[in-house]
PDB file of C-alpha atoms in Angstrom:
ATOM      1  CA  UNK A   1      -4.191 -44.909  77.304  1.00 50.00           C
ATOM      2  CA  UNK A   2      -2.213 -47.958  76.255  1.00 58.00           C
ATOM      3  CA  UNK A   3      -1.045 -48.674  72.734  1.00 65.00           C
ATOM      4  CA  UNK A   4      -1.132 -46.196  69.868  1.00 68.00           C
ATOM      5  CA  UNK A   5      -2.585 -42.739  69.962  1.00 74.00           C
ATOM      6  CA  UNK A   6      -5.567 -41.924  67.753  1.00 73.00           C
ATOM      7  CA  UNK A   7      -3.286 -40.002  65.373  1.00 74.00           C
ATOM      8  CA  UNK A   8      -0.977 -43.013  65.019  1.00 73.00           C
ATOM      9  CA  UNK A   9      -3.924 -45.341  64.370  1.00 67.00           C
ATOM     10  CA  UNK A  10      -5.313 -42.966  61.710  1.00 66.00           C
ATOM     11  CA  UNK A  11      -1.893 -42.635  60.026  1.00 65.00           C
ATOM     12  CA  UNK A  12      -1.485 -46.421  60.051  1.00 60.00           C
ATOM     13  CA  UNK A  13      -4.984 -46.872  58.565  1.00 60.00           C
ATOM     14  CA  UNK A  14      -4.220 -44.375  55.757  1.00 57.00           C
ATOM     15  CA  UNK A  15      -0.968 -46.194  54.936  1.00 56.00           C
ATOM     16  CA  UNK A  16      -2.796 -49.518  54.793  1.00 55.00           C
ATOM     17  CA  UNK A  17      -5.308 -48.063  52.276  1.00 62.00           C
ATOM     18  CA  UNK A  18      -2.571 -46.809  49.923  1.00 62.00           C
ATOM     19  CA  UNK A  19      -1.644 -49.442  47.313  1.00 68.00           C
ATOM     20  CA  UNK A  20       2.064 -50.240  46.995  1.00 72.00           C
ATOM     21  CA  UNK A  21       4.013 -48.141  44.505  1.00 68.00           C
ATOM     22  CA  UNK A  22       4.625 -49.812  41.138  1.00 69.00           C
ATOM     23  CA  UNK A  23       8.011 -49.925  39.436  1.00 70.00           C
ATOM     24  CA  UNK A  24       6.789 -47.379  36.844  1.00 63.00           C
ATOM     25  CA  UNK A  25       5.698 -45.025  39.622  1.00 67.00           C
ATOM     26  CA  UNK A  26       9.092 -45.334  41.357  1.00 73.00           C
ATOM     27  CA  UNK A  27      10.913 -44.615  38.083  1.00 70.00           C
ATOM     28  CA  UNK A  28       8.641 -41.648  37.320  1.00 66.00           C
ATOM     29  CA  UNK A  29       9.194 -40.240  40.808  1.00 72.00           C
ATOM     30  CA  UNK A  30      12.985 -40.665  40.457  1.00 76.00           C
ATOM     31  CA  UNK A  31      12.928 -38.882  37.079  1.00 72.00           C
ATOM     32  CA  UNK A  32      10.533 -36.243  38.423  1.00 68.00           C
ATOM     33  CA  UNK A  33       7.890 -37.200  35.856  1.00 62.00           C
ATOM     34  CA  UNK A  34       4.255 -38.158  36.198  1.00 56.00           C
ATOM     35  CA  UNK A  35       3.629 -41.904  35.766  1.00 51.00           C
ATOM     36  CA  UNK A  36       1.305 -41.205  32.840  1.00 51.00           C
ATOM     37  CA  UNK A  37       4.187 -39.730  30.807  1.00 56.00           C
ATOM     38  CA  UNK A  38       6.140 -42.981  30.894  1.00 58.00           C
ATOM     39  CA  UNK A  39       5.594 -44.709  27.572  1.00 68.00           C
ATOM     40  CA  UNK A  40       3.965 -41.612  26.079  1.00 81.00           C
ATOM     41  CA  UNK A  41       5.298 -39.473  23.270  1.00 87.00           C
ATOM     42  CA  UNK A  42       6.739 -36.101  24.160  1.00 90.00           C
ATOM     43  CA  UNK A  43       6.243 -33.156  21.807  1.00 93.00           C
ATOM     44  CA  UNK A  44       8.298 -30.001  22.157  1.00 94.00           C
ATOM     45  CA  UNK A  45       7.452 -26.931  20.080  1.00 96.00           C
ATOM     46  CA  UNK A  46       9.686 -24.029  19.125  1.00 95.00           C
ATOM     47  CA  UNK A  47       7.004 -21.520  18.229  1.00 95.00           C
ATOM     48  CA  UNK A  48       5.118 -22.705  15.164  1.00 97.00           C
ATOM     49  CA  UNK A  49       8.283 -23.410  13.157  1.00 97.00           C
ATOM     50  CA  UNK A  50       9.600 -26.639  14.659  1.00 97.00           C
ATOM     51  CA  UNK A  51       8.286 -29.663  16.545  1.00 97.00           C
ATOM     52  CA  UNK A  52      10.496 -32.297  18.139  1.00 95.00           C
ATOM     53  CA  UNK A  53       8.662 -35.570  18.768  1.00 94.00           C
ATOM     54  CA  UNK A  54      10.202 -38.272  20.965  1.00 91.00           C
ATOM     55  CA  UNK A  55       8.406 -41.601  21.151  1.00 89.00           C
ATOM     56  CA  UNK A  56       7.294 -41.700  17.511  1.00 92.00           C
ATOM     57  CA  UNK A  57       6.352 -45.198  16.343  1.00 92.00           C
ATOM     58  CA  UNK A  58       6.281 -44.372  12.631  1.00 92.00           C
ATOM     59  CA  UNK A  59       5.307 -41.997   9.838  1.00 94.00           C
ATOM     60  CA  UNK A  60       1.810 -42.718   8.526  1.00 95.00           C
ATOM     61  CA  UNK A  61       1.540 -39.978   5.884  1.00 96.00           C
ATOM     62  CA  UNK A  62       3.685 -37.062   4.800  1.00 95.00           C
ATOM     63  CA  UNK A  63       3.643 -34.215   2.308  1.00 95.00           C
ATOM     64  CA  UNK A  64       4.477 -30.528   2.503  1.00 95.00           C
ATOM     65  CA  UNK A  65       1.018 -29.697   3.914  1.00 97.00           C
ATOM     66  CA  UNK A  66       0.731 -32.394   6.598  1.00 98.00           C
ATOM     67  CA  UNK A  67       2.622 -34.972   8.618  1.00 97.00           C
ATOM     68  CA  UNK A  68       0.756 -37.786  10.409  1.00 97.00           C
ATOM     69  CA  UNK A  69       2.726 -39.792  12.982  1.00 96.00           C
ATOM     70  CA  UNK A  70       1.928 -42.878  15.031  1.00 95.00           C
ATOM     71  CA  UNK A  71       2.628 -42.325  18.718  1.00 93.00           C
ATOM     72  CA  UNK A  72       1.731 -44.613  21.622  1.00 89.00           C
ATOM     73  CA  UNK A  73      -2.053 -45.197  21.738  1.00 89.00           C
ATOM     74  CA  UNK A  74      -2.908 -42.519  19.135  1.00 93.00           C
ATOM     75  CA  UNK A  75      -1.858 -40.547  16.077  1.00 96.00           C
ATOM     76  CA  UNK A  76      -0.837 -36.923  15.824  1.00 97.00           C
ATOM     77  CA  UNK A  77      -1.359 -34.801  12.718  1.00 98.00           C
ATOM     78  CA  UNK A  78       0.633 -31.639  12.000  1.00 98.00           C
ATOM     79  CA  UNK A  79      -0.950 -29.350   9.393  1.00 98.00           C
ATOM     80  CA  UNK A  80       0.853 -26.423   7.862  1.00 98.00           C
ATOM     81  CA  UNK A  81       2.909 -25.138   4.946  1.00 97.00           C
ATOM     82  CA  UNK A  82       6.344 -26.136   3.689  1.00 97.00           C
ATOM     83  CA  UNK A  83       6.512 -28.957   6.239  1.00 97.00           C
ATOM     84  CA  UNK A  84       9.537 -31.223   6.166  1.00 95.00           C
ATOM     85  CA  UNK A  85      11.168 -33.795   8.366  1.00 94.00           C
ATOM     86  CA  UNK A  86      14.728 -32.842   9.163  1.00 87.00           C
ATOM     87  CA  UNK A  87      15.540 -35.801  11.357  1.00 81.00           C
ATOM     88  CA  UNK A  88      14.069 -39.276  11.604  1.00 81.00           C
ATOM     89  CA  UNK A  89      16.258 -41.311  13.939  1.00 83.00           C
ATOM     90  CA  UNK A  90      15.020 -44.110  16.169  1.00 81.00           C
ATOM     91  CA  UNK A  91      11.864 -42.809  17.828  1.00 87.00           C
ATOM     92  CA  UNK A  92      12.686 -39.121  17.293  1.00 91.00           C
ATOM     93  CA  UNK A  93      11.346 -36.869  14.536  1.00 94.00           C
ATOM     94  CA  UNK A  94      11.927 -33.162  13.906  1.00 96.00           C
ATOM     95  CA  UNK A  95       9.299 -31.420  11.807  1.00 97.00           C
ATOM     96  CA  UNK A  96      10.136 -28.025  10.347  1.00 97.00           C
ATOM     97  CA  UNK A  97       8.012 -25.525   8.462  1.00 97.00           C
ATOM     98  CA  UNK A  98       5.041 -23.374   9.352  1.00 98.00           C
ATOM     99  CA  UNK A  99       2.826 -25.405  11.692  1.00 98.00           C
ATOM    100  CA  UNK A 100      -0.760 -24.167  11.606  1.00 98.00           C
ATOM    101  CA  UNK A 101      -2.499 -26.917  13.630  1.00 98.00           C
ATOM    102  CA  UNK A 102      -1.840 -30.059  15.646  1.00 97.00           C
ATOM    103  CA  UNK A 103      -4.576 -32.719  15.953  1.00 97.00           C
ATOM    104  CA  UNK A 104      -4.651 -35.862  18.055  1.00 95.00           C
ATOM    105  CA  UNK A 105      -6.838 -38.880  17.342  1.00 94.00           C
ATOM    106  CA  UNK A 106      -7.258 -42.182  19.121  1.00 89.00           C
TER     107      UNK A 106
END
């Protein structure tokens, strides 16, 4: 009868089991992102004719049939025809051409 109700005790126990939120998790929540996307590359496709890559760490190999990029914790390979890089600024790359396949490797 005295003290907390069972529901309050259960709620308090659940809160105690939850680890404190990290700074990355708070930032991700504020930006409405998942924590796993922080520090990851983001790839946006416009059909199979253009790919915008944010978070690129460097160009590993490039010719008109393929572009291999270093992204955090892996590489990404774009295969296709008439591939070109229109923009390479900071950590952003725009690949244009006919993209036939995208492969990721760790």
